[in-house]
């Protein structure tokens, strides 16, 4: 199976149209059709359902698309790594990042690093711990920033200089907005929003015996989306400090949980990672900088 064939397949899956995909790929439509037919023959499965003016993926096509995206990304990353081996002014860095105010520390380090290596290109993937570590394990990322304590059998890591803490986002006219801090008992029976990861890994141990009284009404991996539901009075968002605009104009307020629920963030990388020169230099910079703070 050739990477080129997978690129062709992904273009058609994205465009849902053979002629548009051929134009984007700068190949003729017969060439593209032949490549896709060969791919179907090689796999022994039908990948597309062809209609009059569009093309849709079969179940097997959806499966291949999910796998092909990772394979093509890996091929691109390998190509960039070899191109950057002799590049002393830049290269590519790949990060997977959880949502946090702490990311500002990373952004500052990248800004300073680009002053020394002006041709640096960085690529950011956002997601929760499960999402970014999956990509890290596949070799699609150089570094990931996560909240869970890293598995020392798999990863090396350095902690971020500060810590975040959990609280609630509620409308400014909510009864909870009158409180200085929020207990699990305050939340009992109320509709709550947070990520499934935070619900199980953070809120459950924090709430202890009160946890069975808590009700997860909706799960959000992006805090901003959850805050829109909270603003409409649909529920209470459990999230980290400084992620959501709670200025007077926003109509929202943040109130911390009590007992205090602190979250440490870690920059991690695979224990036996082979870094490109630019990634090796960036790691040395961030290790030195974070240890000074």
PDB file of C-alpha atoms in Angstrom:
ATOM      1  CA  UNK A   1       0.000   0.000   0.000  1.00  0.00           C
ATOM      2  CA  UNK A   2       1.568   3.279  -1.124  1.00  0.00           C
ATOM      3  CA  UNK A   3       1.387   6.538   0.804  1.00  0.00           C
ATOM      4  CA  UNK A   4       0.505   8.265  -2.472  1.00  0.00           C
ATOM      5  CA  UNK A   5      -2.582   6.065  -2.825  1.00  0.00           C
ATOM      6  CA  UNK A   6      -3.632   6.965   0.717  1.00  0.00           C
ATOM      7  CA  UNK A   7      -3.218  10.669  -0.078  1.00  0.00           C
ATOM      8  CA  UNK A   8      -5.444  10.200  -3.117  1.00  0.00           C
ATOM      9  CA  UNK A   9      -8.006   8.333  -1.035  1.00  0.00           C
ATOM     10  CA  UNK A  10      -8.079  11.040   1.672  1.00  0.00           C
ATOM     11  CA  UNK A  11      -8.520  13.790  -0.900  1.00  0.00           C
ATOM     12  CA  UNK A  12     -11.539  12.052  -2.413  1.00  0.00           C
ATOM     13  CA  UNK A  13     -12.972  11.278   1.042  1.00  0.00           C
ATOM     14  CA  UNK A  14     -12.630  14.941   1.978  1.00  0.00           C
ATOM     15  CA  UNK A  15     -14.002  16.412  -1.250  1.00  0.00           C
ATOM     16  CA  UNK A  16     -16.669  13.729  -1.826  1.00  0.00           C
ATOM     17  CA  UNK A  17     -16.142  14.409  -5.510  1.00  0.00           C
ATOM     18  CA  UNK A  18     -13.678  12.785  -7.925  1.00  0.00           C
ATOM     19  CA  UNK A  19     -13.128  15.751 -10.243  1.00  0.00           C
ATOM     20  CA  UNK A  20     -12.547  18.244  -7.408  1.00  0.00           C
ATOM     21  CA  UNK A  21     -10.096  15.876  -5.735  1.00  0.00           C
ATOM     22  CA  UNK A  22      -8.228  15.308  -9.010  1.00  0.00           C
ATOM     23  CA  UNK A  23      -7.904  19.063  -9.505  1.00  0.00           C
ATOM     24  CA  UNK A  24      -6.530  19.563  -5.997  1.00  0.00           C
ATOM     25  CA  UNK A  25      -4.061  16.706  -6.455  1.00  0.00           C
ATOM     26  CA  UNK A  26      -2.992  17.932  -9.906  1.00  0.00           C
ATOM     27  CA  UNK A  27      -3.702  14.563 -11.534  1.00  0.00           C
ATOM     28  CA  UNK A  28      -6.168  13.496 -14.185  1.00  0.00           C
ATOM     29  CA  UNK A  29      -9.466  11.980 -13.136  1.00  0.00           C
ATOM     30  CA  UNK A  30      -8.704   8.646 -14.882  1.00  0.00           C
ATOM     31  CA  UNK A  31      -5.383   8.453 -12.991  1.00  0.00           C
ATOM     32  CA  UNK A  32      -7.172   9.066  -9.698  1.00  0.00           C
ATOM     33  CA  UNK A  33      -9.932   6.556 -10.464  1.00  0.00           C
ATOM     34  CA  UNK A  34      -7.370   3.893 -11.395  1.00  0.00           C
ATOM     35  CA  UNK A  35      -5.404   4.469  -8.151  1.00  0.00           C
ATOM     36  CA  UNK A  36      -8.539   4.139  -6.018  1.00  0.00           C
ATOM     37  CA  UNK A  37      -9.671   1.017  -7.856  1.00  0.00           C
ATOM     38  CA  UNK A  38      -6.238  -0.521  -7.258  1.00  0.00           C
ATOM     39  CA  UNK A  39      -6.500   0.360  -3.554  1.00  0.00           C
ATOM     40  CA  UNK A  40      -9.911  -1.311  -3.317  1.00  0.00           C
ATOM     41  CA  UNK A  41      -8.563  -4.381  -5.115  1.00  0.00           C
ATOM     42  CA  UNK A  42      -5.545  -4.521  -2.794  1.00  0.00           C
ATOM     43  CA  UNK A  43      -7.725  -4.349   0.328  1.00  0.00           C
ATOM     44  CA  UNK A  44     -10.478  -6.524  -1.095  1.00  0.00           C
ATOM     45  CA  UNK A  45     -13.119  -4.065   0.127  1.00  0.00           C
ATOM     46  CA  UNK A  46     -15.335  -1.455  -1.471  1.00  0.00           C
ATOM     47  CA  UNK A  47     -14.314   1.952  -0.065  1.00  0.00           C
ATOM     48  CA  UNK A  48     -16.774   4.276  -1.786  1.00  0.00           C
ATOM     49  CA  UNK A  49     -20.411   4.352  -2.765  1.00  0.00           C
ATOM     50  CA  UNK A  50     -20.639   6.329  -5.977  1.00  0.00           C
ATOM     51  CA  UNK A  51     -23.664   8.537  -6.652  1.00  0.00           C
ATOM     52  CA  UNK A  52     -24.512  10.776  -9.616  1.00  0.00           C
ATOM     53  CA  UNK A  53     -22.744  13.879  -8.338  1.00  0.00           C
ATOM     54  CA  UNK A  54     -20.944  12.758  -5.178  1.00  0.00           C
ATOM     55  CA  UNK A  55     -19.045   9.947  -3.496  1.00  0.00           C
ATOM     56  CA  UNK A  56     -19.657   8.624   0.022  1.00  0.00           C
ATOM     57  CA  UNK A  57     -17.494   6.381   2.179  1.00  0.00           C
ATOM     58  CA  UNK A  58     -18.578   2.858   3.008  1.00  0.00           C
ATOM     59  CA  UNK A  59     -18.045   1.557   6.570  1.00  0.00           C
ATOM     60  CA  UNK A  60     -14.738   0.088   5.370  1.00  0.00           C
ATOM     61  CA  UNK A  61     -13.870   3.463   3.836  1.00  0.00           C
ATOM     62  CA  UNK A  62     -14.482   5.240   7.153  1.00  0.00           C
ATOM     63  CA  UNK A  63     -12.176   2.762   8.893  1.00  0.00           C
ATOM     64  CA  UNK A  64      -9.453   3.309   6.301  1.00  0.00           C
ATOM     65  CA  UNK A  65      -9.829   7.095   6.531  1.00  0.00           C
ATOM     66  CA  UNK A  66      -9.186   6.995  10.282  1.00  0.00           C
ATOM     67  CA  UNK A  67      -6.092   4.831   9.813  1.00  0.00           C
ATOM     68  CA  UNK A  68      -4.856   6.656   6.705  1.00  0.00           C
ATOM     69  CA  UNK A  69      -4.890  10.050   8.415  1.00  0.00           C
ATOM     70  CA  UNK A  70      -2.414   8.798  11.026  1.00  0.00           C
ATOM     71  CA  UNK A  71      -0.252   7.021   8.437  1.00  0.00           C
ATOM     72  CA  UNK A  72      -0.014  10.065   6.164  1.00  0.00           C
ATOM     73  CA  UNK A  73       0.704  12.336   9.134  1.00  0.00           C
ATOM     74  CA  UNK A  74       3.469   9.984  10.222  1.00  0.00           C
ATOM     75  CA  UNK A  75       4.947   9.943   6.700  1.00  0.00           C
ATOM     76  CA  UNK A  76       4.899  13.746   6.594  1.00  0.00           C
ATOM     77  CA  UNK A  77       6.560  13.944   9.996  1.00  0.00           C
ATOM     78  CA  UNK A  78       9.320  11.505   8.984  1.00  0.00           C
ATOM     79  CA  UNK A  79       9.958  13.479   5.812  1.00  0.00           C
ATOM     80  CA  UNK A  80      10.194  16.747   7.748  1.00  0.00           C
ATOM     81  CA  UNK A  81      12.498  15.184  10.330  1.00  0.00           C
ATOM     82  CA  UNK A  82      14.987  14.101   7.694  1.00  0.00           C
ATOM     83  CA  UNK A  83      14.798  17.437   5.911  1.00  0.00           C
ATOM     84  CA  UNK A  84      15.570  19.222   9.182  1.00  0.00           C
ATOM     85  CA  UNK A  85      18.570  17.088  10.204  1.00  0.00           C
ATOM     86  CA  UNK A  86      20.974  19.581   8.658  1.00  0.00           C
ATOM     87  CA  UNK A  87      18.792  22.634   9.239  1.00  0.00           C
ATOM     88  CA  UNK A  88      20.370  24.770  11.951  1.00  0.00           C
ATOM     89  CA  UNK A  89      17.859  27.626  11.638  1.00  0.00           C
ATOM     90  CA  UNK A  90      14.601  25.749  12.017  1.00  0.00           C
ATOM     91  CA  UNK A  91      12.554  22.598  11.650  1.00  0.00           C
ATOM     92  CA  UNK A  92       9.212  21.268  12.831  1.00  0.00           C
ATOM     93  CA  UNK A  93       7.918  20.693  16.358  1.00  0.00           C
ATOM     94  CA  UNK A  94       4.687  18.830  17.108  1.00  0.00           C
ATOM     95  CA  UNK A  95       2.735  19.420  20.334  1.00  0.00           C
ATOM     96  CA  UNK A  96      -0.433  17.929  21.792  1.00  0.00           C
ATOM     97  CA  UNK A  97      -1.917  20.239  24.431  1.00  0.00           C
ATOM     98  CA  UNK A  98      -4.612  20.048  27.041  1.00  0.00           C
ATOM     99  CA  UNK A  99      -6.528  23.256  27.779  1.00  0.00           C
ATOM    100  CA  UNK A 100      -4.866  25.330  30.479  1.00  0.00           C
ATOM    101  CA  UNK A 101      -3.746  28.815  31.432  1.00  0.00           C
ATOM    102  CA  UNK A 102      -0.340  27.163  31.913  1.00  0.00           C
ATOM    103  CA  UNK A 103       0.073  26.920  28.135  1.00  0.00           C
ATOM    104  CA  UNK A 104       1.186  30.556  28.243  1.00  0.00           C
ATOM    105  CA  UNK A 105       4.519  29.315  29.639  1.00  0.00           C
ATOM    106  CA  UNK A 106       4.971  27.080  26.607  1.00  0.00           C
ATOM    107  CA  UNK A 107       3.941  29.862  24.219  1.00  0.00           C
ATOM    108  CA  UNK A 108       6.566  32.171  25.735  1.00  0.00           C
ATOM    109  CA  UNK A 109       9.255  29.537  25.318  1.00  0.00           C
ATOM    110  CA  UNK A 110       8.313  29.016  21.676  1.00  0.00           C
ATOM    111  CA  UNK A 111       8.419  32.782  21.127  1.00  0.00           C
ATOM    112  CA  UNK A 112      11.952  32.988  22.560  1.00  0.00           C
ATOM    113  CA  UNK A 113      13.024  29.880  20.663  1.00  0.00           C
ATOM    114  CA  UNK A 114      11.878  31.366  17.354  1.00  0.00           C
ATOM    115  CA  UNK A 115      14.212  34.310  17.929  1.00  0.00           C
ATOM    116  CA  UNK A 116      17.141  31.891  17.761  1.00  0.00           C
ATOM    117  CA  UNK A 117      15.625  29.618  15.095  1.00  0.00           C
ATOM    118  CA  UNK A 118      13.518  31.866  12.844  1.00  0.00           C
ATOM    119  CA  UNK A 119      12.554  29.054  10.469  1.00  0.00           C
ATOM    120  CA  UNK A 120      10.920  27.045  13.244  1.00  0.00           C
ATOM    121  CA  UNK A 121       7.479  25.695  12.388  1.00  0.00           C
ATOM    122  CA  UNK A 122       5.276  24.376  15.175  1.00  0.00           C
ATOM    123  CA  UNK A 123       2.096  22.312  14.926  1.00  0.00           C
ATOM    124  CA  UNK A 124      -0.486  22.228  17.716  1.00  0.00           C
ATOM    125  CA  UNK A 125      -3.084  19.525  18.412  1.00  0.00           C
ATOM    126  CA  UNK A 126      -5.531  20.187  21.254  1.00  0.00           C
ATOM    127  CA  UNK A 127      -7.315  17.524  23.268  1.00  0.00           C
ATOM    128  CA  UNK A 128      -7.602  15.751  26.591  1.00  0.00           C
ATOM    129  CA  UNK A 129      -4.978  13.396  28.001  1.00  0.00           C
ATOM    130  CA  UNK A 130      -6.332  10.344  26.163  1.00  0.00           C
ATOM    131  CA  UNK A 131      -6.351  12.121  22.801  1.00  0.00           C
ATOM    132  CA  UNK A 132      -2.878  13.646  22.944  1.00  0.00           C
ATOM    133  CA  UNK A 133      -1.096  10.666  24.507  1.00  0.00           C
ATOM    134  CA  UNK A 134      -2.540   8.396  21.803  1.00  0.00           C
ATOM    135  CA  UNK A 135      -0.898  10.603  19.162  1.00  0.00           C
ATOM    136  CA  UNK A 136       2.311  10.800  21.194  1.00  0.00           C
ATOM    137  CA  UNK A 137       2.457   7.009  21.471  1.00  0.00           C
ATOM    138  CA  UNK A 138       2.028   6.705  17.699  1.00  0.00           C
ATOM    139  CA  UNK A 139       4.978   9.027  17.123  1.00  0.00           C
ATOM    140  CA  UNK A 140       2.830  11.808  15.649  1.00  0.00           C
ATOM    141  CA  UNK A 141       3.910  14.279  18.347  1.00  0.00           C
ATOM    142  CA  UNK A 142       7.193  15.298  19.917  1.00  0.00           C
ATOM    143  CA  UNK A 143       5.690  16.553  23.183  1.00  0.00           C
ATOM    144  CA  UNK A 144       2.362  16.539  25.013  1.00  0.00           C
ATOM    145  CA  UNK A 145       1.058  18.667  27.880  1.00  0.00           C
ATOM    146  CA  UNK A 146      -1.276  16.748  30.190  1.00  0.00           C
ATOM    147  CA  UNK A 147      -2.770  16.988  33.678  1.00  0.00           C
ATOM    148  CA  UNK A 148      -2.532  13.385  34.848  1.00  0.00           C
ATOM    149  CA  UNK A 149       0.620  12.246  36.614  1.00  0.00           C
ATOM    150  CA  UNK A 150       2.674  10.717  33.762  1.00  0.00           C
ATOM    151  CA  UNK A 151       3.349   6.997  33.591  1.00  0.00           C
ATOM    152  CA  UNK A 152       7.078   6.914  34.369  1.00  0.00           C
ATOM    153  CA  UNK A 153       7.433   3.562  32.609  1.00  0.00           C
ATOM    154  CA  UNK A 154       6.529   5.202  29.288  1.00  0.00           C
ATOM    155  CA  UNK A 155       7.345   8.904  29.551  1.00  0.00           C
ATOM    156  CA  UNK A 156       9.925  11.398  30.676  1.00  0.00           C
ATOM    157  CA  UNK A 157       8.433  14.647  31.937  1.00  0.00           C
ATOM    158  CA  UNK A 158       8.894  18.039  33.536  1.00  0.00           C
ATOM    159  CA  UNK A 159       6.190  19.878  35.519  1.00  0.00           C
ATOM    160  CA  UNK A 160       4.924  23.269  34.456  1.00  0.00           C
ATOM    161  CA  UNK A 161       5.943  26.100  36.810  1.00  0.00           C
ATOM    162  CA  UNK A 162       2.493  26.696  38.337  1.00  0.00           C
ATOM    163  CA  UNK A 163      -0.757  24.851  38.994  1.00  0.00           C
ATOM    164  CA  UNK A 164      -4.393  25.257  37.974  1.00  0.00           C
ATOM    165  CA  UNK A 165      -7.412  24.637  40.172  1.00  0.00           C
ATOM    166  CA  UNK A 166     -11.012  23.604  39.613  1.00  0.00           C
ATOM    167  CA  UNK A 167     -14.087  25.729  40.075  1.00  0.00           C
ATOM    168  CA  UNK A 168     -17.519  26.355  38.588  1.00  0.00           C
ATOM    169  CA  UNK A 169     -18.698  28.703  35.863  1.00  0.00           C
ATOM    170  CA  UNK A 170     -22.213  29.997  36.504  1.00  0.00           C
ATOM    171  CA  UNK A 171     -24.302  33.012  35.401  1.00  0.00           C
ATOM    172  CA  UNK A 172     -23.634  36.123  37.464  1.00  0.00           C
ATOM    173  CA  UNK A 173     -27.236  36.110  38.732  1.00  0.00           C
ATOM    174  CA  UNK A 174     -27.037  32.474  39.910  1.00  0.00           C
ATOM    175  CA  UNK A 175     -27.439  31.644  43.601  1.00  0.00           C
ATOM    176  CA  UNK A 176     -24.026  29.935  43.494  1.00  0.00           C
ATOM    177  CA  UNK A 177     -22.458  33.226  42.366  1.00  0.00           C
ATOM    178  CA  UNK A 178     -23.216  34.597  45.838  1.00  0.00           C
ATOM    179  CA  UNK A 179     -20.867  32.070  47.422  1.00  0.00           C
ATOM    180  CA  UNK A 180     -17.089  32.513  47.821  1.00  0.00           C
ATOM    181  CA  UNK A 181     -16.419  28.835  47.113  1.00  0.00           C
ATOM    182  CA  UNK A 182     -18.423  25.774  46.149  1.00  0.00           C
ATOM    183  CA  UNK A 183     -18.763  22.433  47.931  1.00  0.00           C
ATOM    184  CA  UNK A 184     -19.926  19.097  46.560  1.00  0.00           C
ATOM    185  CA  UNK A 185     -23.070  19.470  48.665  1.00  0.00           C
ATOM    186  CA  UNK A 186     -23.814  22.779  46.893  1.00  0.00           C
ATOM    187  CA  UNK A 187     -23.795  20.908  43.561  1.00  0.00           C
ATOM    188  CA  UNK A 188     -25.903  17.912  44.612  1.00  0.00           C
ATOM    189  CA  UNK A 189     -28.804  17.331  42.253  1.00  0.00           C
ATOM    190  CA  UNK A 190     -27.886  20.180  39.906  1.00  0.00           C
ATOM    191  CA  UNK A 191     -27.115  19.686  36.186  1.00  0.00           C
ATOM    192  CA  UNK A 192     -23.323  19.676  35.747  1.00  0.00           C
ATOM    193  CA  UNK A 193     -20.994  19.893  32.756  1.00  0.00           C
ATOM    194  CA  UNK A 194     -17.361  18.828  32.472  1.00  0.00           C
ATOM    195  CA  UNK A 195     -15.240  16.402  30.468  1.00  0.00           C
ATOM    196  CA  UNK A 196     -15.713  12.685  31.092  1.00  0.00           C
ATOM    197  CA  UNK A 197     -12.025  12.454  31.990  1.00  0.00           C
ATOM    198  CA  UNK A 198     -12.337  15.156  34.659  1.00  0.00           C
ATOM    199  CA  UNK A 199     -15.578  13.676  35.947  1.00  0.00           C
ATOM    200  CA  UNK A 200     -14.001  10.305  36.687  1.00  0.00           C
ATOM    201  CA  UNK A 201     -10.414  11.260  37.502  1.00  0.00           C
ATOM    202  CA  UNK A 202     -10.869  14.544  39.365  1.00  0.00           C
ATOM    203  CA  UNK A 203     -14.442  15.233  40.464  1.00  0.00           C
ATOM    204  CA  UNK A 204     -15.161  11.717  41.748  1.00  0.00           C
ATOM    205  CA  UNK A 205     -12.254  11.636  44.255  1.00  0.00           C
ATOM    206  CA  UNK A 206     -12.879  15.289  45.208  1.00  0.00           C
ATOM    207  CA  UNK A 207     -16.584  14.773  45.972  1.00  0.00           C
ATOM    208  CA  UNK A 208     -15.985  11.492  47.882  1.00  0.00           C
ATOM    209  CA  UNK A 209     -19.219  10.308  49.554  1.00  0.00           C
ATOM    210  CA  UNK A 210     -21.182  13.114  47.888  1.00  0.00           C
ATOM    211  CA  UNK A 211     -20.337  11.892  44.374  1.00  0.00           C
ATOM    212  CA  UNK A 212     -23.453   9.685  43.933  1.00  0.00           C
ATOM    213  CA  UNK A 213     -25.540  12.844  44.469  1.00  0.00           C
ATOM    214  CA  UNK A 214     -23.838  14.664  41.589  1.00  0.00           C
ATOM    215  CA  UNK A 215     -25.367  14.595  38.113  1.00  0.00           C
ATOM    216  CA  UNK A 216     -23.377  14.923  34.896  1.00  0.00           C
ATOM    217  CA  UNK A 217     -25.872  16.424  32.459  1.00  0.00           C
ATOM    218  CA  UNK A 218     -23.474  16.865  29.532  1.00  0.00           C
ATOM    219  CA  UNK A 219     -19.806  16.220  28.766  1.00  0.00           C
ATOM    220  CA  UNK A 220     -17.617  18.772  26.989  1.00  0.00           C
ATOM    221  CA  UNK A 221     -13.990  18.381  25.957  1.00  0.00           C
ATOM    222  CA  UNK A 222     -13.800  22.123  25.240  1.00  0.00           C
ATOM    223  CA  UNK A 223     -14.529  24.372  28.214  1.00  0.00           C
ATOM    224  CA  UNK A 224     -15.618  27.278  26.018  1.00  0.00           C
ATOM    225  CA  UNK A 225     -18.487  25.254  24.548  1.00  0.00           C
ATOM    226  CA  UNK A 226     -19.568  24.228  28.038  1.00  0.00           C
ATOM    227  CA  UNK A 227     -19.546  27.873  29.159  1.00  0.00           C
ATOM    228  CA  UNK A 228     -22.069  28.736  26.428  1.00  0.00           C
ATOM    229  CA  UNK A 229     -24.470  26.176  27.902  1.00  0.00           C
ATOM    230  CA  UNK A 230     -23.809  27.482  31.404  1.00  0.00           C
ATOM    231  CA  UNK A 231     -24.543  31.045  30.288  1.00  0.00           C
ATOM    232  CA  UNK A 232     -27.919  29.914  28.950  1.00  0.00           C
ATOM    233  CA  UNK A 233     -28.740  28.453  32.369  1.00  0.00           C
ATOM    234  CA  UNK A 234     -28.664  24.831  31.223  1.00  0.00           C
ATOM    235  CA  UNK A 235     -26.198  23.753  33.895  1.00  0.00           C
ATOM    236  CA  UNK A 236     -23.019  24.432  35.836  1.00  0.00           C
ATOM    237  CA  UNK A 237     -19.625  24.050  34.192  1.00  0.00           C
ATOM    238  CA  UNK A 238     -16.836  22.452  36.230  1.00  0.00           C
ATOM    239  CA  UNK A 239     -13.560  23.655  34.763  1.00  0.00           C
ATOM    240  CA  UNK A 240     -10.146  25.132  35.513  1.00  0.00           C
ATOM    241  CA  UNK A 241      -9.467  28.719  36.436  1.00  0.00           C
ATOM    242  CA  UNK A 242      -8.648  31.313  33.765  1.00  0.00           C
ATOM    243  CA  UNK A 243     -10.008  29.302  30.823  1.00  0.00           C
ATOM    244  CA  UNK A 244     -13.288  31.213  30.491  1.00  0.00           C
ATOM    245  CA  UNK A 245     -13.886  34.953  30.217  1.00  0.00           C
ATOM    246  CA  UNK A 246     -15.584  36.029  33.457  1.00  0.00           C
ATOM    247  CA  UNK A 247     -15.250  39.776  32.999  1.00  0.00           C
ATOM    248  CA  UNK A 248     -18.301  41.836  34.087  1.00  0.00           C
ATOM    249  CA  UNK A 249     -19.444  42.009  30.472  1.00  0.00           C
ATOM    250  CA  UNK A 250     -19.457  38.211  30.082  1.00  0.00           C
ATOM    251  CA  UNK A 251     -22.374  37.594  32.421  1.00  0.00           C
ATOM    252  CA  UNK A 252     -20.432  34.698  34.004  1.00  0.00           C
ATOM    253  CA  UNK A 253     -18.494  34.210  37.223  1.00  0.00           C
ATOM    254  CA  UNK A 254     -15.929  31.651  38.417  1.00  0.00           C
ATOM    255  CA  UNK A 255     -16.065  30.274  41.945  1.00  0.00           C
ATOM    256  CA  UNK A 256     -13.390  27.821  43.219  1.00  0.00           C
ATOM    257  CA  UNK A 257     -14.208  24.425  44.638  1.00  0.00           C
ATOM    258  CA  UNK A 258     -13.613  23.630  48.269  1.00  0.00           C
ATOM    259  CA  UNK A 259     -11.749  21.577  49.362  1.00  0.00           C
ATOM    260  CA  UNK A 260      -9.249  23.119  46.953  1.00  0.00           C
ATOM    261  CA  UNK A 261      -8.792  20.901  43.871  1.00  0.00           C
ATOM    262  CA  UNK A 262      -5.372  21.705  42.400  1.00  0.00           C
ATOM    263  CA  UNK A 263      -4.191  20.362  39.054  1.00  0.00           C
ATOM    264  CA  UNK A 264      -0.541  20.092  38.058  1.00  0.00           C
ATOM    265  CA  UNK A 265       0.390  20.091  34.401  1.00  0.00           C
ATOM    266  CA  UNK A 266       3.270  18.131  32.871  1.00  0.00           C
ATOM    267  CA  UNK A 267       5.199  18.304  29.619  1.00  0.00           C
ATOM    268  CA  UNK A 268       5.852  14.715  28.574  1.00  0.00           C
ATOM    269  CA  UNK A 269       7.695  12.872  25.804  1.00  0.00           C
ATOM    270  CA  UNK A 270       8.278   9.211  25.026  1.00  0.00           C
ATOM    271  CA  UNK A 271      10.999   7.664  27.146  1.00  0.00           C
ATOM    272  CA  UNK A 272      12.946   6.286  24.198  1.00  0.00           C
ATOM    273  CA  UNK A 273      12.194   9.102  21.781  1.00  0.00           C
ATOM    274  CA  UNK A 274      14.627   9.902  18.984  1.00  0.00           C
ATOM    275  CA  UNK A 275      14.447  13.664  18.651  1.00  0.00           C
ATOM    276  CA  UNK A 276      15.296  15.803  15.662  1.00  0.00           C
ATOM    277  CA  UNK A 277      18.024  18.402  16.354  1.00  0.00           C
ATOM    278  CA  UNK A 278      15.446  21.193  16.712  1.00  0.00           C
ATOM    279  CA  UNK A 279      13.346  19.160  19.173  1.00  0.00           C
ATOM    280  CA  UNK A 280      16.457  18.293  21.187  1.00  0.00           C
ATOM    281  CA  UNK A 281      17.401  21.975  21.429  1.00  0.00           C
ATOM    282  CA  UNK A 282      13.876  22.977  22.417  1.00  0.00           C
ATOM    283  CA  UNK A 283      13.786  20.346  25.152  1.00  0.00           C
ATOM    284  CA  UNK A 284      17.036  21.648  26.629  1.00  0.00           C
ATOM    285  CA  UNK A 285      15.681  25.192  26.621  1.00  0.00           C
ATOM    286  CA  UNK A 286      12.408  24.336  28.276  1.00  0.00           C
ATOM    287  CA  UNK A 287      14.075  22.122  30.897  1.00  0.00           C
ATOM    288  CA  UNK A 288      16.392  24.968  31.854  1.00  0.00           C
ATOM    289  CA  UNK A 289      13.637  27.575  31.848  1.00  0.00           C
ATOM    290  CA  UNK A 290      11.041  25.611  33.798  1.00  0.00           C
ATOM    291  CA  UNK A 291      13.595  24.601  36.447  1.00  0.00           C
ATOM    292  CA  UNK A 292      14.348  28.276  37.122  1.00  0.00           C
ATOM    293  CA  UNK A 293      10.707  29.251  37.761  1.00  0.00           C
TER     294      UNK A 293
END
